[in-house]
Amino acid sequence: MMPSLFIAHGAPLIAIEDNEYTQFLNHLGRMMPKPKAIVLFSAHWESRTQQVSRVEEYDTIYDFGAFPEALFRIKYPAKGYKEITNEMMHLFTDKGIPYEMDTERGLDHGAWVVLRLLYPDADIPVISMSVNPHLTPEEQYKIGKSLASLREQDVLIIGSGGTVHNLTKLDWTKGKGEVDEWALGFDEWLALHLEKWDTKALFHYESLAPDAAKAVPPYGNEHFVPIFYAMGAADNKQEAKLLHRSYRYGNLSHSVWQFG
């Protein structure tokens, strides 16, 4: 059965960098069984009602500024997969989860940066998904859980965001290996409860996790919540494994979690 993944997409620059993290993602894409399709929840697509893409071929969205021109020349022309999209519609309907179809939106950098590092040939169909940071973690988990059966069909479900993502706290002078204690403390609390599959604690991370408001600021929780969608998609095999963790700029977490 295909696992689900939570992958930190970091800063857009990782699309053109060669470093420890990009090398890991390149390797991960080569080592995993090739999926039939990918369902990806991106922190950079927010909506109150769950959006499900139904696109024949995606445009590439450059939802950032003040970065090198090389980033704006990248294309990731992944195709959609109508049959999987139709099945997802039935799964959402059966579970009473409201949704809307989107037939126009391209892939934002939370999606294409990760996908391009994993599968540079853009040869795997993609169904792009929004996240709703206004839902409770339990409700986000439920949406992921409703799609768990897709993993039995070799569909890879990914949540793309970041466990520690607070742009106001970044220190651009800090190099590799220099990690703020508060960021590490939050990630270690998270790891402890993910590995226990302790949803009771995880669903209340805002009040229980150390420095939660700093690691996951209220105005930026859209980057954290994809982890609940990805985790829920593996509810039928409650196992969590940390595949990679590193940091940039003192506290920007590059975490990759495998569920199931």
C-alpha positions as a LaTeX table, in Angstrom:
\begin{tabular}{lrrr}
\hline
Residue & $x$ (\AA) & $y$ (\AA) & $z$ (\AA) \\
\hline
Met1 & 0.00 & 0.00 & 0.00 \\
Met2 & 1.27 & 3.46 & $-0.89$ \\
Pro3 & 2.10 & 5.62 & 2.15 \\
Ser4 & 1.03 & 9.22 & 2.56 \\
Leu5 & 3.61 & 11.96 & 3.05 \\
Phe6 & 3.97 & 15.35 & 4.64 \\
Ile7 & 6.68 & 17.34 & 2.86 \\
Ala8 & 7.97 & 20.79 & 3.75 \\
His9 & 8.31 & 22.88 & 0.61 \\
Gly10 & 10.57 & 25.47 & 2.26 \\
Ala11 & 11.43 & 28.59 & 0.28 \\
Pro12 & 10.90 & 28.62 & $-3.51$ \\
Leu13 & 14.67 & 28.66 & $-3.96$ \\
Ile14 & 14.90 & 24.93 & $-3.28$ \\
Ala15 & 13.55 & 24.46 & $-6.81$ \\
Ile16 & 16.94 & 25.50 & $-8.18$ \\
Glu17 & 19.28 & 24.61 & $-5.31$ \\
Asp18 & 21.47 & 21.57 & $-4.85$ \\
Asn19 & 21.72 & 20.88 & $-1.14$ \\
Glu20 & 21.08 & 18.25 & 1.50 \\
Tyr21 & 17.31 & 18.67 & 1.32 \\
Thr22 & 16.91 & 18.75 & $-2.46$ \\
Gln23 & 19.17 & 15.73 & $-2.76$ \\
Phe24 & 17.02 & 13.88 & $-0.23$ \\
Leu25 & 13.82 & 14.61 & $-2.14$ \\
Asn26 & 15.44 & 13.57 & $-5.43$ \\
His27 & 16.47 & 10.30 & $-3.79$ \\
Leu28 & 13.06 & 9.75 & $-2.19$ \\
Gly29 & 11.33 & 10.04 & $-5.56$ \\
Arg30 & 13.65 & 7.42 & $-7.04$ \\
Met31 & 13.37 & 4.99 & $-4.12$ \\
Met32 & 9.59 & 4.97 & $-3.66$ \\
Pro33 & 7.35 & 2.81 & $-5.84$ \\
Lys34 & 6.09 & 4.94 & $-8.73$ \\
Pro35 & 2.53 & 6.06 & $-7.94$ \\
Lys36 & $-0.35$ & 5.85 & $-10.38$ \\
Ala37 & $-1.39$ & 9.37 & $-9.38$ \\
Ile38 & $-0.68$ & 12.00 & $-6.72$ \\
Val39 & $-3.23$ & 13.84 & $-4.59$ \\
Leu40 & $-1.55$ & 16.92 & $-3.13$ \\
Phe41 & $-2.87$ & 19.30 & $-0.47$ \\
Ser42 & $-0.96$ & 22.59 & $-0.78$ \\
Ala43 & $-0.59$ & 25.26 & 1.90 \\
His44 & $-0.72$ & 27.84 & $-0.88$ \\
Trp45 & $-4.26$ & 27.01 & $-1.93$ \\
Glu46 & $-6.68$ & 28.07 & 0.79 \\
Ser47 & $-10.46$ & 27.83 & 0.59 \\
Arg48 & $-13.41$ & 27.56 & 2.95 \\
Thr49 & $-14.88$ & 24.68 & 0.92 \\
Gln50 & $-12.65$ & 21.81 & $-0.17$ \\
Gln51 & $-11.46$ & 22.40 & $-3.72$ \\
Val52 & $-10.66$ & 19.44 & $-5.97$ \\
Ser53 & $-8.89$ & 20.12 & $-9.24$ \\
Arg54 & $-10.24$ & 18.69 & $-12.48$ \\
Val55 & $-7.63$ & 19.93 & $-14.93$ \\
Glu56 & $-6.39$ & 18.25 & $-18.10$ \\
Glu57 & $-2.92$ & 19.84 & $-17.93$ \\
Tyr58 & $-1.70$ & 22.28 & $-15.30$ \\
Asp59 & $-0.20$ & 25.69 & $-15.82$ \\
Thr60 & 2.65 & 26.64 & $-13.48$ \\
Ile61 & 1.81 & 29.38 & $-10.96$ \\
Tyr62 & 4.61 & 31.69 & $-9.75$ \\
Asp63 & 3.03 & 32.83 & $-6.49$ \\
Phe64 & 6.11 & 34.64 & $-5.20$ \\
Gly65 & 8.27 & 37.63 & $-6.02$ \\
Ala66 & 11.83 & 38.98 & $-5.69$ \\
Phe67 & 13.47 & 35.69 & $-6.60$ \\
Pro68 & 15.92 & 34.83 & $-9.41$ \\
Glu69 & 14.57 & 34.83 & $-12.94$ \\
Ala70 & 15.46 & 31.14 & $-13.25$ \\
Leu71 & 12.52 & 30.28 & $-11.00$ \\
Phe72 & 10.07 & 31.98 & $-13.35$ \\
Arg73 & 11.28 & 29.91 & $-16.29$ \\
Ile74 & 10.43 & 26.58 & $-14.66$ \\
Lys75 & 7.45 & 24.68 & $-16.04$ \\
Tyr76 & 5.83 & 21.63 & $-14.53$ \\
Pro77 & 3.15 & 20.52 & $-17.02$ \\
Ala78 & 1.62 & 17.68 & $-15.01$ \\
Lys79 & $-1.67$ & 16.25 & $-16.22$ \\
Gly80 & $-4.82$ & 15.56 & $-14.24$ \\
Tyr81 & $-6.60$ & 12.24 & $-13.78$ \\
Lys82 & $-10.37$ & 12.46 & $-14.21$ \\
Glu83 & $-11.09$ & 8.90 & $-13.09$ \\
Ile84 & $-9.37$ & 9.42 & $-9.73$ \\
Thr85 & $-11.06$ & 12.82 & $-9.38$ \\
Asn86 & $-14.45$ & 11.20 & $-9.97$ \\
Glu87 & $-13.72$ & 8.58 & $-7.32$ \\
Met88 & $-12.72$ & 11.30 & $-4.87$ \\
Met89 & $-16.05$ & 13.03 & $-5.48$ \\
His90 & $-17.86$ & 9.82 & $-4.50$ \\
Leu91 & $-15.70$ & 9.38 & $-1.40$ \\
Phe92 & $-16.39$ & 12.93 & $-0.24$ \\
Thr93 & $-20.10$ & 12.53 & $-0.92$ \\
Asp94 & $-20.25$ & 9.27 & 1.04 \\
Lys95 & $-18.56$ & 10.94 & 4.04 \\
Gly96 & $-20.66$ & 14.11 & 3.85 \\
Ile97 & $-17.70$ & 16.36 & 3.07 \\
Pro98 & $-18.65$ & 19.44 & 1.00 \\
Tyr99 & $-16.43$ & 20.09 & $-2.01$ \\
Glu100 & $-16.22$ & 22.08 & $-5.23$ \\
Met101 & $-14.53$ & 21.24 & $-8.51$ \\
Asp102 & $-11.92$ & 23.58 & $-10.01$ \\
Thr103 & $-11.21$ & 23.31 & $-13.73$ \\
Glu104 & $-8.76$ & 26.20 & $-14.20$ \\
Arg105 & $-6.21$ & 26.62 & $-11.41$ \\
Gly106 & $-2.60$ & 25.66 & $-12.07$ \\
Leu107 & $-0.05$ & 24.27 & $-9.63$ \\
Asp108 & 1.26 & 26.76 & $-7.05$ \\
His109 & 4.82 & 26.55 & $-5.77$ \\
Gly110 & 3.75 & 24.55 & $-2.75$ \\
Ala111 & 2.86 & 21.84 & $-5.24$ \\
Trp112 & 5.24 & 22.08 & $-8.20$ \\
Val113 & 8.44 & 22.68 & $-6.22$ \\
Val114 & 7.88 & 19.44 & $-4.27$ \\
Leu115 & 6.64 & 17.46 & $-7.26$ \\
Arg116 & 9.50 & 18.55 & $-9.49$ \\
Leu117 & 12.08 & 17.46 & $-6.92$ \\
Leu118 & 10.39 & 14.07 & $-6.47$ \\
Tyr119 & 9.38 & 13.43 & $-10.08$ \\
Pro120 & 11.21 & 15.83 & $-12.41$ \\
Asp121 & 9.69 & 14.40 & $-15.60$ \\
Ala122 & 6.12 & 15.49 & $-14.66$ \\
Asp123 & 4.95 & 12.09 & $-15.85$ \\
Ile124 & 2.61 & 11.26 & $-12.95$ \\
Pro125 & $-0.97$ & 12.62 & $-12.97$ \\
Val126 & $-1.82$ & 15.07 & $-10.19$ \\
Ile127 & $-5.01$ & 16.07 & $-8.41$ \\
Ser128 & $-4.37$ & 19.38 & $-6.66$ \\
Met129 & $-6.25$ & 20.08 & $-3.42$ \\
Ser130 & $-6.88$ & 23.12 & $-1.26$ \\
Val131 & $-6.59$ & 23.32 & 2.52 \\
Asn132 & $-8.86$ & 25.09 & 4.97 \\
Pro133 & $-6.90$ & 26.48 & 7.95 \\
His134 & $-10.17$ & 27.55 & 9.59 \\
Leu135 & $-11.24$ & 23.95 & 10.20 \\
Thr136 & $-10.23$ & 22.13 & 13.35 \\
Pro137 & $-7.35$ & 19.66 & 13.05 \\
Glu138 & $-9.89$ & 16.87 & 13.60 \\
Glu139 & $-11.92$ & 18.05 & 10.60 \\
Gln140 & $-8.78$ & 18.30 & 8.43 \\
Tyr141 & $-7.82$ & 14.78 & 9.51 \\
Lys142 & $-11.30$ & 13.57 & 8.56 \\
Ile143 & $-10.92$ & 14.90 & 5.00 \\
Gly144 & $-7.64$ & 13.03 & 4.62 \\
Lys145 & $-9.17$ & 9.90 & 6.17 \\
Ser146 & $-11.98$ & 9.89 & 3.63 \\
Leu147 & $-9.37$ & 9.36 & 0.89 \\
Ala148 & $-7.44$ & 6.57 & 2.63 \\
Ser149 & $-8.73$ & 3.88 & 0.26 \\
Leu150 & $-6.97$ & 5.57 & $-2.67$ \\
Arg151 & $-3.65$ & 4.40 & $-1.24$ \\
Glu152 & $-4.68$ & 0.82 & $-2.02$ \\
Gln153 & $-4.77$ & 1.87 & $-5.69$ \\
Asp154 & $-1.17$ & 3.16 & $-5.65$ \\
Val155 & $-2.24$ & 6.78 & $-5.24$ \\
Leu156 & 0.28 & 8.87 & $-3.28$ \\
Ile157 & $-1.30$ & 11.47 & $-0.97$ \\
Ile158 & 0.93 & 14.42 & $-0.02$ \\
Gly159 & 0.45 & 17.33 & 2.34 \\
Ser160 & 2.83 & 20.16 & 1.39 \\
Gly161 & 3.61 & 22.86 & 3.94 \\
Gly162 & 6.01 & 23.21 & 6.87 \\
Thr163 & 6.02 & 22.22 & 10.54 \\
Val164 & 7.87 & 25.39 & 11.59 \\
His165 & 7.11 & 28.24 & 9.20 \\
Asn166 & 7.25 & 31.73 & 10.67 \\
Leu167 & 8.73 & 34.18 & 8.18 \\
Thr168 & 9.03 & 36.92 & 10.82 \\
Lys169 & 11.48 & 34.79 & 12.82 \\
Leu170 & 13.88 & 33.81 & 10.03 \\
Asp171 & 17.52 & 34.76 & 10.46 \\
Trp172 & 19.05 & 34.91 & 6.99 \\
Thr173 & 22.58 & 35.01 & 8.47 \\
Lys174 & 22.32 & 31.57 & 10.08 \\
Gly175 & 23.88 & 28.69 & 8.20 \\
Lys176 & 23.47 & 24.92 & 8.14 \\
Gly177 & 23.30 & 23.36 & 11.59 \\
Glu178 & 22.35 & 26.56 & 13.42 \\
Val179 & 18.88 & 25.84 & 14.78 \\
Asp180 & 16.83 & 27.96 & 17.18 \\
Glu181 & 16.00 & 26.00 & 20.33 \\
Trp182 & 12.31 & 26.91 & 20.22 \\
Ala183 & 11.95 & 25.52 & 16.67 \\
Leu184 & 13.69 & 22.29 & 17.58 \\
Gly185 & 11.64 & 21.96 & 20.75 \\
Phe186 & 8.38 & 22.27 & 18.83 \\
Asp187 & 9.47 & 19.75 & 16.20 \\
Glu188 & 10.58 & 17.27 & 18.85 \\
Trp189 & 7.23 & 17.55 & 20.67 \\
Leu190 & 5.51 & 16.99 & 17.33 \\
Ala191 & 7.67 & 13.96 & 16.54 \\
Leu192 & 6.93 & 12.37 & 19.91 \\
His193 & 3.17 & 12.59 & 19.43 \\
Leu194 & 3.17 & 11.71 & 15.73 \\
Glu195 & 5.11 & 8.52 & 16.42 \\
Lys196 & 2.58 & 7.62 & 19.14 \\
Trp197 & $-0.27$ & 8.58 & 16.78 \\
Asp198 & $-1.52$ & 10.66 & 19.69 \\
Thr199 & $-4.27$ & 12.56 & 17.91 \\
Lys200 & $-5.73$ & 13.74 & 21.23 \\
Ala201 & $-2.59$ & 15.80 & 21.87 \\
Leu202 & $-1.93$ & 16.69 & 18.24 \\
Phe203 & $-5.41$ & 18.11 & 17.71 \\
His204 & $-4.68$ & 20.48 & 20.62 \\
Tyr205 & $-1.11$ & 21.35 & 19.64 \\
Glu206 & $-1.84$ & 25.09 & 19.96 \\
Ser207 & $-2.21$ & 24.81 & 23.73 \\
Leu208 & 0.03 & 21.81 & 24.42 \\
Ala209 & 3.12 & 22.12 & 22.20 \\
Pro210 & 6.02 & 24.30 & 23.39 \\
Asp211 & 6.32 & 27.59 & 21.47 \\
Ala212 & 3.38 & 26.62 & 19.26 \\
Ala213 & 2.41 & 30.24 & 18.62 \\
Lys214 & 5.93 & 30.98 & 17.44 \\
Ala215 & 6.32 & 27.83 & 15.30 \\
Val216 & 2.78 & 27.98 & 13.89 \\
Pro217 & 1.65 & 31.61 & 14.05 \\
Pro218 & $-2.12$ & 32.10 & 13.81 \\
Tyr219 & $-1.70$ & 34.02 & 10.54 \\
Gly220 & 0.44 & 31.23 & 9.07 \\
Asn221 & $-1.15$ & 27.98 & 10.19 \\
Glu222 & $-2.00$ & 27.07 & 6.59 \\
His223 & 1.54 & 25.69 & 6.32 \\
Phe224 & 1.12 & 23.41 & 9.31 \\
Val225 & $-2.34$ & 21.96 & 8.68 \\
Pro226 & $-1.45$ & 19.85 & 5.61 \\
Ile227 & 0.11 & 17.42 & 8.08 \\
Phe228 & $-3.37$ & 16.52 & 9.36 \\
Tyr229 & $-4.68$ & 15.81 & 5.85 \\
Ala230 & $-1.69$ & 13.54 & 5.16 \\
Met231 & $-1.94$ & 11.84 & 8.54 \\
Gly232 & $-5.66$ & 11.22 & 8.17 \\
Ala233 & $-5.06$ & 9.52 & 4.83 \\
Ala234 & $-3.13$ & 6.82 & 6.73 \\
Asp235 & $-5.66$ & 6.32 & 9.52 \\
Asn236 & $-6.12$ & 2.69 & 8.41 \\
Lys237 & $-2.43$ & 2.03 & 9.24 \\
Gln238 & $-1.46$ & 4.34 & 12.06 \\
Glu239 & 2.31 & 4.49 & 11.70 \\
Ala240 & 4.47 & 7.62 & 11.46 \\
Lys241 & 8.14 & 7.80 & 10.51 \\
Leu242 & 10.38 & 10.84 & 10.24 \\
Leu243 & 12.32 & 10.51 & 6.99 \\
His244 & 14.21 & 13.80 & 7.07 \\
Arg245 & 14.59 & 16.95 & 9.14 \\
Ser246 & 16.90 & 19.88 & 8.58 \\
Tyr247 & 16.64 & 23.66 & 8.95 \\
Arg248 & 17.39 & 26.84 & 7.03 \\
Tyr249 & 17.72 & 30.38 & 8.37 \\
Gly250 & 17.62 & 29.24 & 11.99 \\
Asn251 & 14.12 & 27.82 & 12.12 \\
Leu252 & 12.57 & 27.11 & 8.71 \\
Ser253 & 11.91 & 23.40 & 9.05 \\
His254 & 12.49 & 20.96 & 6.20 \\
Ser255 & 10.62 & 17.96 & 7.57 \\
Val256 & 9.42 & 14.91 & 5.68 \\
Trp257 & 7.05 & 12.52 & 7.43 \\
Gln258 & 5.80 & 9.20 & 6.12 \\
Phe259 & 2.45 & 7.87 & 7.33 \\
Gly260 & 1.11 & 4.36 & 6.91 \\
\hline
\end{tabular}
